Amino acid sequence: MASIGRFQKGEEIFHAKVVDGELYRLRGDVFGSPSFDKRPTPRKGLRTLVPVAPSKIVAVGLNYKDHVRETGKSLPKSPIIWFKATTSLIPDGAKIELPFPNHRNDYEAELAIVMGRRCRNVTAAAAARYILGYTSAQDITDRTIQAAEGQWARSKSFDTFTPLGPYIETKIDPHDLTLQLFQNGQLRQNGHTSEMTFNCFRIVSFVSTNITLLPGDVILTGTPSGIGRIQSGDRLEVRIQGMAPLVNAVK
Ligand code: MG
């Protein structure tokens, strides 16, 4: 496999491998041992969906030292995790809607892990075997509500607050990637995944200790420094090395 997307045509939803812009339909289970059509499927009339439908979205906070510094918080000794509602997901190209546009609402570009196999209590050394691949994400945050409530789930779970995709990259080193966010064409975040305090394998190990992870579950691994406010009319683009960009407008 390599780049895997999820698409809809009419009532039908399917995965496909994306090669040079062409789609090759996946046959069988994306989490099993699928095969692919030899001939491409026409893109006409297809809608790009989020690449998986997870049972849960786990998010990790304060995982880049320079971002911890800009928040004025202290460096966590173990991963800080919470859950984002799965109903907050939107695909590449869909609009982020701000329920409280007068609040401070922020972008946060993040690398997302997509689980490939059910696991519980795996070691960091074994974690890679349970991961299907990686994709781009945003952890959109209503900072005003986050500060007022002291816990993070609601302020990061509003509908449309988790852009994800467009594709899952299955052949990529998750710890050697530039990670950038552009706001209206301006570079705002410019990090590197090697700067994570807890890398992807340690995160999967930590989360899975007492929480079963299922195929398709998504883990957001934290954002680098450079967070900033968004407003209606913005065009946000997450660019992670080796991945197609994740582009979403704000309304
Ligand atoms: Mg975040």
Short mmCIF file of C-alpha atoms and ligand atoms in Angstrom, two decimals:
data_model
loop_
_atom_site.label_atom_id
_atom_site.label_comp_id
_atom_site.label_asym_id
_atom_site.label_seq_id
_atom_site.Cartn_x
_atom_site.Cartn_y
_atom_site.Cartn_z
CA MET A 1 0.00 0.00 0.00
CA ALA A 2 1.09 3.63 -0.01
CA SER A 3 -1.48 6.46 -0.13
CA ILE A 4 -4.96 5.23 0.79
CA GLY A 5 -8.06 7.40 0.54
CA ARG A 6 -11.74 6.84 1.28
CA PHE A 7 -14.35 7.94 -1.21
CA GLN A 8 -18.09 8.04 -1.74
CA LYS A 9 -20.11 7.69 -4.88
CA GLY A 10 -23.85 7.80 -4.32
CA GLU A 11 -24.53 5.42 -1.42
CA GLU A 12 -21.31 3.51 -1.88
CA ILE A 13 -18.22 4.10 0.27
CA PHE A 14 -14.86 2.53 -0.61
CA HIS A 15 -11.11 2.84 -0.09
CA ALA A 16 -8.69 3.29 -2.97
CA LYS A 17 -4.96 3.59 -3.49
CA VAL A 18 -3.95 6.99 -4.86
CA VAL A 19 -1.09 6.93 -7.39
CA ASP A 20 -0.21 10.08 -9.38
CA GLY A 21 -3.77 11.35 -8.88
CA GLU A 22 -5.36 8.12 -10.15
CA LEU A 23 -7.53 5.97 -7.86
CA TYR A 24 -7.20 2.18 -7.76
CA ARG A 25 -10.09 0.67 -5.88
CA LEU A 26 -9.33 -1.50 -2.88
CA ARG A 27 -10.98 -4.93 -2.68
CA GLY A 28 -11.30 -6.60 0.71
CA ASP A 29 -10.61 -5.08 4.12
CA VAL A 30 -8.28 -2.08 4.34
CA PHE A 31 -7.18 -3.45 7.74
CA GLY A 32 -6.64 -6.97 6.36
CA SER A 33 -4.74 -8.02 3.25
CA PRO A 34 -6.54 -6.12 0.50
CA SER A 35 -5.95 -6.24 -3.23
CA PHE A 36 -6.34 -3.37 -5.70
CA ASP A 37 -7.94 -3.03 -9.09
CA LYS A 38 -5.45 -2.91 -11.96
CA ARG A 39 -7.42 -0.18 -13.77
CA PRO A 40 -8.10 3.23 -12.25
CA THR A 41 -11.59 4.33 -11.15
CA PRO A 42 -12.82 7.62 -12.69
CA ARG A 43 -12.77 10.46 -10.14
CA LYS A 44 -15.86 12.09 -11.60
CA GLY A 45 -18.73 12.26 -9.11
CA LEU A 46 -16.59 11.04 -6.20
CA ARG A 47 -16.47 12.76 -2.84
CA THR A 48 -13.32 12.50 -0.70
CA LEU A 49 -14.18 11.40 2.85
CA VAL A 50 -12.06 11.33 5.98
CA PRO A 51 -9.78 8.33 5.34
CA VAL A 52 -11.18 6.24 8.22
CA ALA A 53 -14.24 6.14 10.48
CA PRO A 54 -12.65 5.75 13.94
CA SER A 55 -14.32 4.41 17.10
CA LYS A 56 -12.40 7.10 18.97
CA ILE A 57 -10.01 9.99 18.46
CA VAL A 58 -7.31 10.22 21.09
CA ALA A 59 -5.42 13.51 21.24
CA VAL A 60 -2.07 14.26 22.86
CA GLY A 61 -1.31 17.73 24.21
CA LEU A 62 1.91 19.64 24.85
CA ASN A 63 4.07 17.16 22.94
CA TYR A 64 6.47 19.66 21.31
CA LYS A 65 8.80 21.54 23.68
CA ASP A 66 8.64 24.86 21.80
CA HIS A 67 4.83 24.73 21.89
CA VAL A 68 4.87 23.97 25.64
CA ARG A 69 7.06 27.06 26.03
CA GLU A 70 4.63 29.31 24.11
CA THR A 71 1.70 28.13 26.29
CA GLY A 72 3.64 28.89 29.50
CA LYS A 73 2.89 25.38 30.83
CA SER A 74 5.45 22.89 32.11
CA LEU A 75 6.78 19.91 30.19
CA PRO A 76 4.62 16.83 30.90
CA LYS A 77 6.28 13.73 32.41
CA SER A 78 3.91 11.40 30.58
CA PRO A 79 1.63 12.05 27.58
CA ILE A 80 -1.36 14.32 28.31
CA ILE A 81 -4.32 12.70 26.56
CA TRP A 82 -8.03 13.38 26.05
CA PHE A 83 -10.71 12.36 23.57
CA LYS A 84 -12.16 14.34 20.70
CA ALA A 85 -15.66 13.52 19.46
CA THR A 86 -15.64 11.50 16.21
CA THR A 87 -18.44 13.79 14.99
CA SER A 88 -15.90 16.65 14.87
CA LEU A 89 -14.21 15.05 11.83
CA ILE A 90 -14.29 16.70 8.42
CA PRO A 91 -12.43 15.72 5.23
CA ASP A 92 -10.03 17.68 3.07
CA GLY A 93 -11.89 20.54 1.38
CA ALA A 94 -14.74 20.82 3.93
CA LYS A 95 -15.30 24.01 5.90
CA ILE A 96 -14.43 24.59 9.57
CA GLU A 97 -17.39 26.32 11.23
CA LEU A 98 -16.86 28.43 14.34
CA PRO A 99 -19.86 28.38 16.71
CA PHE A 100 -18.38 31.29 18.68
CA PRO A 101 -16.52 33.49 16.17
CA ASN A 102 -15.96 36.17 18.83
CA HIS A 103 -13.93 33.69 20.94
CA ARG A 104 -10.28 33.02 20.30
CA ASN A 105 -10.28 29.98 17.94
CA ASP A 106 -6.92 28.48 16.95
CA TYR A 107 -5.48 26.22 14.27
CA GLU A 108 -3.17 23.36 15.37
CA ALA A 109 -1.44 21.31 12.67
CA GLU A 110 -0.72 17.73 13.80
CA LEU A 111 0.51 14.37 12.57
CA ALA A 112 -2.21 11.72 13.07
CA ILE A 113 -1.63 8.01 13.65
CA VAL A 114 -4.17 5.60 12.11
CA MET A 115 -4.33 2.26 13.90
CA GLY A 116 -4.40 -0.87 11.74
CA ARG A 117 -4.95 -3.64 14.28
CA ARG A 118 -6.69 -4.08 17.59
CA CYS A 119 -4.21 -3.79 20.43
CA ARG A 120 -3.96 -3.53 24.17
CA ASN A 121 -0.88 -3.08 26.30
CA VAL A 122 1.71 -3.12 23.50
CA THR A 123 5.31 -2.05 24.03
CA ALA A 124 6.75 0.91 22.14
CA ALA A 125 9.05 -1.54 20.36
CA ALA A 126 6.05 -3.51 19.04
CA ALA A 127 3.73 -0.54 18.36
CA ALA A 128 4.64 -0.04 14.67
CA ARG A 129 3.09 -3.42 13.82
CA TYR A 130 -0.33 -2.17 14.97
CA ILE A 131 -0.26 1.07 12.99
CA LEU A 132 -1.73 1.23 9.47
CA GLY A 133 -0.21 4.60 8.63
CA TYR A 134 -0.23 8.34 9.16
CA THR A 135 -2.17 11.34 7.91
CA SER A 136 -2.53 15.08 8.45
CA ALA A 137 -4.88 16.61 10.98
CA GLN A 138 -5.92 19.79 12.70
CA ASP A 139 -6.94 20.05 16.33
CA ILE A 140 -9.07 23.19 16.05
CA THR A 141 -9.57 24.69 19.51
CA ASP A 142 -11.90 27.22 21.07
CA ARG A 143 -9.21 28.65 23.38
CA THR A 144 -11.71 30.81 25.28
CA ILE A 145 -13.78 27.78 26.33
CA GLN A 146 -10.67 25.67 26.95
CA ALA A 147 -9.37 28.26 29.42
CA ALA A 148 -12.75 28.79 31.09
CA GLU A 149 -13.54 25.09 31.60
CA GLY A 150 -10.10 23.77 32.51
CA GLN A 151 -10.65 20.52 30.63
CA TRP A 152 -10.17 20.23 26.91
CA ALA A 153 -12.69 17.82 25.43
CA ARG A 154 -15.55 20.20 24.64
CA SER A 155 -13.47 23.09 23.27
CA LYS A 156 -11.81 20.72 20.78
CA SER A 157 -14.84 18.57 19.88
CA PHE A 158 -17.22 21.01 18.21
CA ASP A 159 -18.54 19.80 14.86
CA THR A 160 -15.95 20.42 12.10
CA PHE A 161 -13.08 20.91 14.61
CA THR A 162 -11.03 17.90 13.40
CA PRO A 163 -10.02 18.13 9.73
CA LEU A 164 -8.34 14.81 8.79
CA GLY A 165 -6.71 13.49 5.61
CA PRO A 166 -6.75 13.49 2.70
CA TYR A 167 -4.96 10.12 2.58
CA ILE A 168 -3.29 7.58 4.89
CA GLU A 169 0.41 7.16 4.14
CA THR A 170 1.47 3.62 4.97
CA LYS A 171 5.12 3.83 3.96
CA ILE A 172 6.52 6.76 5.84
CA ASP A 173 8.89 7.33 8.76
CA PRO A 174 6.66 9.27 11.20
CA HIS A 175 9.60 10.72 13.08
CA ASP A 176 11.42 12.37 10.18
CA LEU A 177 8.84 14.74 8.68
CA THR A 178 8.56 18.49 8.37
CA LEU A 179 5.16 19.67 9.64
CA GLN A 180 3.87 23.06 8.50
CA LEU A 181 0.74 25.14 8.67
CA PHE A 182 -0.04 27.90 6.18
CA GLN A 183 -2.75 30.49 6.89
CA ASN A 184 -3.81 32.31 3.73
CA GLY A 185 -0.49 31.31 2.17
CA GLN A 186 1.62 32.54 5.13
CA LEU A 187 3.80 30.02 6.97
CA ARG A 188 2.66 30.00 10.63
CA GLN A 189 3.91 26.67 12.03
CA ASN A 190 7.14 25.07 10.93
CA GLY A 191 8.01 22.04 13.04
CA HIS A 192 9.59 18.62 12.64
CA THR A 193 8.18 15.38 13.99
CA SER A 194 11.59 14.45 15.44
CA GLU A 195 10.90 17.18 18.05
CA MET A 196 8.05 15.26 19.73
CA THR A 197 8.64 14.60 23.44
CA PHE A 198 6.78 11.27 23.20
CA ASN A 199 7.11 9.71 19.77
CA CYS A 200 4.30 7.84 17.99
CA PHE A 201 5.35 4.42 19.29
CA ARG A 202 5.57 5.59 22.91
CA ILE A 203 2.15 7.24 22.56
CA VAL A 204 0.53 4.05 21.21
CA SER A 205 2.16 2.06 24.01
CA PHE A 206 1.03 4.55 26.67
CA VAL A 207 -2.57 4.82 25.43
CA SER A 208 -2.96 1.08 24.87
CA THR A 209 -1.81 0.20 28.38
CA ASN A 210 -5.38 0.18 29.63
CA ILE A 211 -7.40 1.39 26.64
CA THR A 212 -8.00 -1.00 23.75
CA LEU A 213 -7.23 0.58 20.39
CA LEU A 214 -9.28 -0.64 17.43
CA PRO A 215 -8.50 -0.66 13.70
CA GLY A 216 -9.20 2.83 12.35
CA ASP A 217 -8.76 4.61 15.67
CA VAL A 218 -6.96 7.93 15.27
CA ILE A 219 -4.38 9.48 17.57
CA LEU A 220 -3.39 13.14 17.14
CA THR A 221 0.20 13.58 18.29
CA GLY A 222 0.33 17.26 19.26
CA THR A 223 1.20 20.53 17.56
CA PRO A 224 4.49 22.42 17.23
CA SER A 225 4.84 26.11 18.13
CA GLY A 226 3.28 28.95 16.17
CA ILE A 227 -0.37 28.45 17.11
CA GLY A 228 -2.60 31.36 16.22
CA ARG A 229 -6.08 32.67 15.81
CA ILE A 230 -8.34 31.86 12.87
CA GLN A 231 -11.31 33.76 11.50
CA SER A 232 -14.01 33.41 8.90
CA GLY A 233 -12.63 33.51 5.38
CA ASP A 234 -9.24 31.98 6.30
CA ARG A 235 -7.75 29.23 4.17
CA LEU A 236 -5.73 26.77 6.26
CA GLU A 237 -3.32 24.28 4.79
CA VAL A 238 -1.43 21.56 6.67
CA ARG A 239 1.62 20.36 4.79
CA ILE A 240 3.42 17.31 6.12
CA GLN A 241 6.40 16.03 4.19
CA GLY A 242 5.49 13.21 1.80
CA MET A 243 1.74 13.80 2.13
CA ALA A 244 -0.87 15.56 0.02
CA PRO A 245 -1.87 18.86 1.70
CA LEU A 246 -4.93 19.07 3.96
CA VAL A 247 -6.82 22.23 2.97
CA ASN A 248 -9.84 23.66 4.83
CA ALA A 249 -11.48 27.06 4.77
CA VAL A 250 -13.08 28.69 7.83
CA LYS A 251 -16.59 30.06 7.95
MG MG B 1 -3.54 19.73 19.76
#
